[in-house]
PDB file of C-alpha atoms in Angstrom:
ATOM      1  CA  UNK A 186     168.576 122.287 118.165  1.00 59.00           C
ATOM      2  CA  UNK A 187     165.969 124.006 115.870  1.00 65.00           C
ATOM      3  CA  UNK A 188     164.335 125.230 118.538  1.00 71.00           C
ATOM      4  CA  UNK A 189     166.692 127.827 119.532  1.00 82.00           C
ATOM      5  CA  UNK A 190     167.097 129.217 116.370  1.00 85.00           C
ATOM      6  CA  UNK A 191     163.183 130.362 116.613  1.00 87.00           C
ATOM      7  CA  UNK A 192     163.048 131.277 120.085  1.00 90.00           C
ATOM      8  CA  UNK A 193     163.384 134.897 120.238  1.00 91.00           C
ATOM      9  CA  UNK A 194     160.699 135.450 117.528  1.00 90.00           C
ATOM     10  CA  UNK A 195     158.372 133.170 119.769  1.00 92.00           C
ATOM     11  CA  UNK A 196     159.472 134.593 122.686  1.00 93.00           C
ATOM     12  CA  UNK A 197     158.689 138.074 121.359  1.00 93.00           C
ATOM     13  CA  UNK A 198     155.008 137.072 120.406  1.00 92.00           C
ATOM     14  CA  UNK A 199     154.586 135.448 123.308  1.00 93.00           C
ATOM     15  CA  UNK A 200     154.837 138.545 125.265  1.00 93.00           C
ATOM     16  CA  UNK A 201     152.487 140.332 123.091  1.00 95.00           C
ATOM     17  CA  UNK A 202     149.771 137.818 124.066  1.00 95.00           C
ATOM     18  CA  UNK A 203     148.635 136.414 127.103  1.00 94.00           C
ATOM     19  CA  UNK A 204     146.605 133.075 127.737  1.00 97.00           C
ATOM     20  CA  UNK A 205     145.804 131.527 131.253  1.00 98.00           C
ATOM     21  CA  UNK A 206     146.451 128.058 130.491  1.00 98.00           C
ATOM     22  CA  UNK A 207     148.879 126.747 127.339  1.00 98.00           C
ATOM     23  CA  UNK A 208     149.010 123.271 125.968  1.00 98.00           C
ATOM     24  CA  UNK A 209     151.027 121.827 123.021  1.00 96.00           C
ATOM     25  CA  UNK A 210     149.904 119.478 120.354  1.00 95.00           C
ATOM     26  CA  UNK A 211     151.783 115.744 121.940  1.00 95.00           C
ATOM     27  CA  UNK A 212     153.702 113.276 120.233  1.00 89.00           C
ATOM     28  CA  UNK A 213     151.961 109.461 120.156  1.00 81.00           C
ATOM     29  CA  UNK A 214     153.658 107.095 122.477  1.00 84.00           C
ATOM     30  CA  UNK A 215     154.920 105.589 119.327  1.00 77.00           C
ATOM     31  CA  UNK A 216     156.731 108.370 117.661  1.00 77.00           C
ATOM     32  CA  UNK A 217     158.288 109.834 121.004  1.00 76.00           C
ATOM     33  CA  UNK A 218     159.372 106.254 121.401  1.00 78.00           C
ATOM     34  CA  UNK A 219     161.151 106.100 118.363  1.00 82.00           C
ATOM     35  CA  UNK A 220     162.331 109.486 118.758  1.00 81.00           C
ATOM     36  CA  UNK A 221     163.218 109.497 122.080  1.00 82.00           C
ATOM     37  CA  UNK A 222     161.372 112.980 122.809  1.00 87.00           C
ATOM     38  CA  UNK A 223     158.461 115.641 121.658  1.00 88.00           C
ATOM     39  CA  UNK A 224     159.537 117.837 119.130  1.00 89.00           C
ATOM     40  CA  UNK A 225     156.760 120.445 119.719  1.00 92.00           C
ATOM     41  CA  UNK A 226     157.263 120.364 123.692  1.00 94.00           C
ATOM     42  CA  UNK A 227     160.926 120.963 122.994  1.00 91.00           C
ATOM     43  CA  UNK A 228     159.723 123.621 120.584  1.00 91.00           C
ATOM     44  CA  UNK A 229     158.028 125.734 123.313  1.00 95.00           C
ATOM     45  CA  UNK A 230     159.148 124.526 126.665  1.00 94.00           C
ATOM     46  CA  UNK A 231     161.924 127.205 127.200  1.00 93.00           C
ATOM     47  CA  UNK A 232     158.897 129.958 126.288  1.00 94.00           C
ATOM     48  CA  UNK A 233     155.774 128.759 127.928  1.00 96.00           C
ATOM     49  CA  UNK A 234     154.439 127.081 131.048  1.00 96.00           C
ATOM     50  CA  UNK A 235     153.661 124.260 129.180  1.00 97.00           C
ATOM     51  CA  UNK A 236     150.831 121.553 130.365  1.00 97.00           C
ATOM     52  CA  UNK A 237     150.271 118.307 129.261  1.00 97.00           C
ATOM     53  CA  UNK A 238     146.175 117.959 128.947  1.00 98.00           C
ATOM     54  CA  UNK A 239     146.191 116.116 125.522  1.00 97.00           C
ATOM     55  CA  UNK A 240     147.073 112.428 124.566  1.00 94.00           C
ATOM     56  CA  UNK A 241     147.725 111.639 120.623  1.00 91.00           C
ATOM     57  CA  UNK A 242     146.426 108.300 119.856  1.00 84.00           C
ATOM     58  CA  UNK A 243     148.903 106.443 117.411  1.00 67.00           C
ATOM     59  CA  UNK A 244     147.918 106.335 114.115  1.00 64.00           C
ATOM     60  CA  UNK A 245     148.254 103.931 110.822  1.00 63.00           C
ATOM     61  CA  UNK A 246     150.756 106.368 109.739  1.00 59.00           C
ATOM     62  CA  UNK A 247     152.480 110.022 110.477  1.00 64.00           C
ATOM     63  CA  UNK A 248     150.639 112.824 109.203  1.00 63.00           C
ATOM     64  CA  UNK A 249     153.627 113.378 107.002  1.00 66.00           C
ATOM     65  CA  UNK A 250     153.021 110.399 105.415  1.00 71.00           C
ATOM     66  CA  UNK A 251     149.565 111.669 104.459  1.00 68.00           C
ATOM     67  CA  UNK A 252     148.298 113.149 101.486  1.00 73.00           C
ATOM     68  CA  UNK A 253     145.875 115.937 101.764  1.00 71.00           C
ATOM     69  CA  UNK A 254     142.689 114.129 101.109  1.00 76.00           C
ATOM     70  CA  UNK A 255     144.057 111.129 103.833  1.00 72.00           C
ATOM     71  CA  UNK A 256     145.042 113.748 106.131  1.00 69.00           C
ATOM     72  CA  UNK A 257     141.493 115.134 106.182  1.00 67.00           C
ATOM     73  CA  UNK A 258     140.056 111.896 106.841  1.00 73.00           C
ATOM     74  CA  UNK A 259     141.973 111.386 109.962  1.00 74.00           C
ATOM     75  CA  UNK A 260     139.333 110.430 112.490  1.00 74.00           C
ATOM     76  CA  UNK A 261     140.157 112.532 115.865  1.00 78.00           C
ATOM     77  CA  UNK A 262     143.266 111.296 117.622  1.00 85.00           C
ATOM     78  CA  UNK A 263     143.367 113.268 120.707  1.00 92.00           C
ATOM     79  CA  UNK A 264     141.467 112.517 124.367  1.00 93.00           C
ATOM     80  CA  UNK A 265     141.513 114.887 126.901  1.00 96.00           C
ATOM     81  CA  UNK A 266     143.449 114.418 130.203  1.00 97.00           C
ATOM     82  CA  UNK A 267     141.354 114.209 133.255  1.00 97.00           C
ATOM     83  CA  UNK A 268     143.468 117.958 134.429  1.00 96.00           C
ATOM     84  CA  UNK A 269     141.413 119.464 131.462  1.00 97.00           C
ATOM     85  CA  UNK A 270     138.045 119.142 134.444  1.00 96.00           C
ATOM     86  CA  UNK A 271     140.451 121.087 136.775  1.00 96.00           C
ATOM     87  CA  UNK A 272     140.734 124.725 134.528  1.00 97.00           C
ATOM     88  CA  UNK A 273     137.859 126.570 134.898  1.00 97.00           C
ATOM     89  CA  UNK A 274     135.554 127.089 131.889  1.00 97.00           C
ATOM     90  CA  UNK A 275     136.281 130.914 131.555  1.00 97.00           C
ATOM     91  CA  UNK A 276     140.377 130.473 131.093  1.00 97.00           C
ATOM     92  CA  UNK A 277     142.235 131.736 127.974  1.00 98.00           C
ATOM     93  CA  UNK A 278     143.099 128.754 126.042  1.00 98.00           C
ATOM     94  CA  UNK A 279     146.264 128.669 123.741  1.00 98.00           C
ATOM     95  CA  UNK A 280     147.205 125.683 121.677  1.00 98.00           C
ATOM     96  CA  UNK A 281     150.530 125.292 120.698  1.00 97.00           C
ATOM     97  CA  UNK A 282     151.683 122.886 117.116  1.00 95.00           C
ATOM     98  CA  UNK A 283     154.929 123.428 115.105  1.00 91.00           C
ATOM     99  CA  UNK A 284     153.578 122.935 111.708  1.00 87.00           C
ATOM    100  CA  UNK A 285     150.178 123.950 110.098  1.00 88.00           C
ATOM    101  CA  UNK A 286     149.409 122.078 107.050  1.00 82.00           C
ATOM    102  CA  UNK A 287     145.844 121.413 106.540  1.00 84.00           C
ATOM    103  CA  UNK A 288     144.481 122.272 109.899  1.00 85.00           C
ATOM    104  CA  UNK A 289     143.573 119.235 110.888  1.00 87.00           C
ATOM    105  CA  UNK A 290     145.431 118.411 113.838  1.00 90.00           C
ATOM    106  CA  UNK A 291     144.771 121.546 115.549  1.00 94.00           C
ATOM    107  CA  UNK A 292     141.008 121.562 114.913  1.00 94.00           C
ATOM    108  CA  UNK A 293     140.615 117.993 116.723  1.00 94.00           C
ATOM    109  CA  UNK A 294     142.749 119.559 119.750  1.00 97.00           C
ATOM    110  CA  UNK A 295     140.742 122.528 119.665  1.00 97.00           C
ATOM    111  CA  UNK A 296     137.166 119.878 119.831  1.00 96.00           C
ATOM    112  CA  UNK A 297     138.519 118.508 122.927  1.00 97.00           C
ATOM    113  CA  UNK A 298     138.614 121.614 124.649  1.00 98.00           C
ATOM    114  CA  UNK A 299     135.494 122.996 122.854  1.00 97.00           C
ATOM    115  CA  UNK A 300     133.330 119.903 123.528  1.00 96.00           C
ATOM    116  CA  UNK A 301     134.770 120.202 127.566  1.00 96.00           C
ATOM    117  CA  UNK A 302     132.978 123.914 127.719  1.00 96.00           C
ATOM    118  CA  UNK A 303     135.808 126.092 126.342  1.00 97.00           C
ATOM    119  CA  UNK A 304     135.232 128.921 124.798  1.00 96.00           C
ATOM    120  CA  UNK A 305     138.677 131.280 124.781  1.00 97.00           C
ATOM    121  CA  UNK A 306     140.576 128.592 122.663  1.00 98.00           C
ATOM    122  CA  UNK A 307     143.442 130.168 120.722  1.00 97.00           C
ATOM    123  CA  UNK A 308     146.125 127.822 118.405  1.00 96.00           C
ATOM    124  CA  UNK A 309     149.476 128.682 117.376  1.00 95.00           C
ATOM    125  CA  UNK A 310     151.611 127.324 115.037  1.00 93.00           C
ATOM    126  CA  UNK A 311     155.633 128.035 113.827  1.00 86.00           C
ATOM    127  CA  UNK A 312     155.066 126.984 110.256  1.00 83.00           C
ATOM    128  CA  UNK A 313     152.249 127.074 107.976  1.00 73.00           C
TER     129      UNK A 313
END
């Protein structure tokens, strides 16, 4: 798996950084349906506590699918899972998404925490 071939790099920033609570970018229902799992949980899960306080929202189409302009148009697909209320406010915040492209996707998981009363939100990304 791909994962493993990045995992001591990660593993080696990890340990240069610490956060209280870390999350990961989901896969819709749809696509870890047809894929049959979550490529960024698999990314990360060896690494980090991971914890599931996002749902993705399916969409008309993948973001791959997108061009930049339709990618930036993307209304926000994420809602918050009630275990968001249970972190308190002042907690280090890292979110975690294999590939950066225009920013998008993180920035609309970093509202959800943001708009909840966040304000120690990091993101991380393998690829940009």
């Amino acid at each position: 798996m791909l994962a493993k071939l990045f995992y001591q790099d990660i593993k080696s920033w990890s340990l240069k950084n610490q956060f209280d609570v870390i999350t990961y970018i989901p896969a819709s229902r749809g696509h870890f349906q047809q894929r049959g799992f979550d490529p960024v949980y698999e990314l990360y899960a060896d690494i980090f506590d991971l914890k599931k306080l996002l749902v993705k929202v399916d969409a008309d189409k993948p973001q791959a699918q997108k061009n930049r302009l339709e990618r930036m148009r993307t209304p926000q697909t994420f809602l918050g899972l009630p275990e968001i209320n249970l972190i308190p406010r002042n907690q280090r915040i890292l979110i975690l998404d294999d590939i950066y492209t225009t920013g998008r996707t993180l920035m609309y998981a970093h509202d959800i925490f943001s708009e909840q009363g966040f304000q120690n939100i990091s993101t991380f990304s393998l690829s940009r």
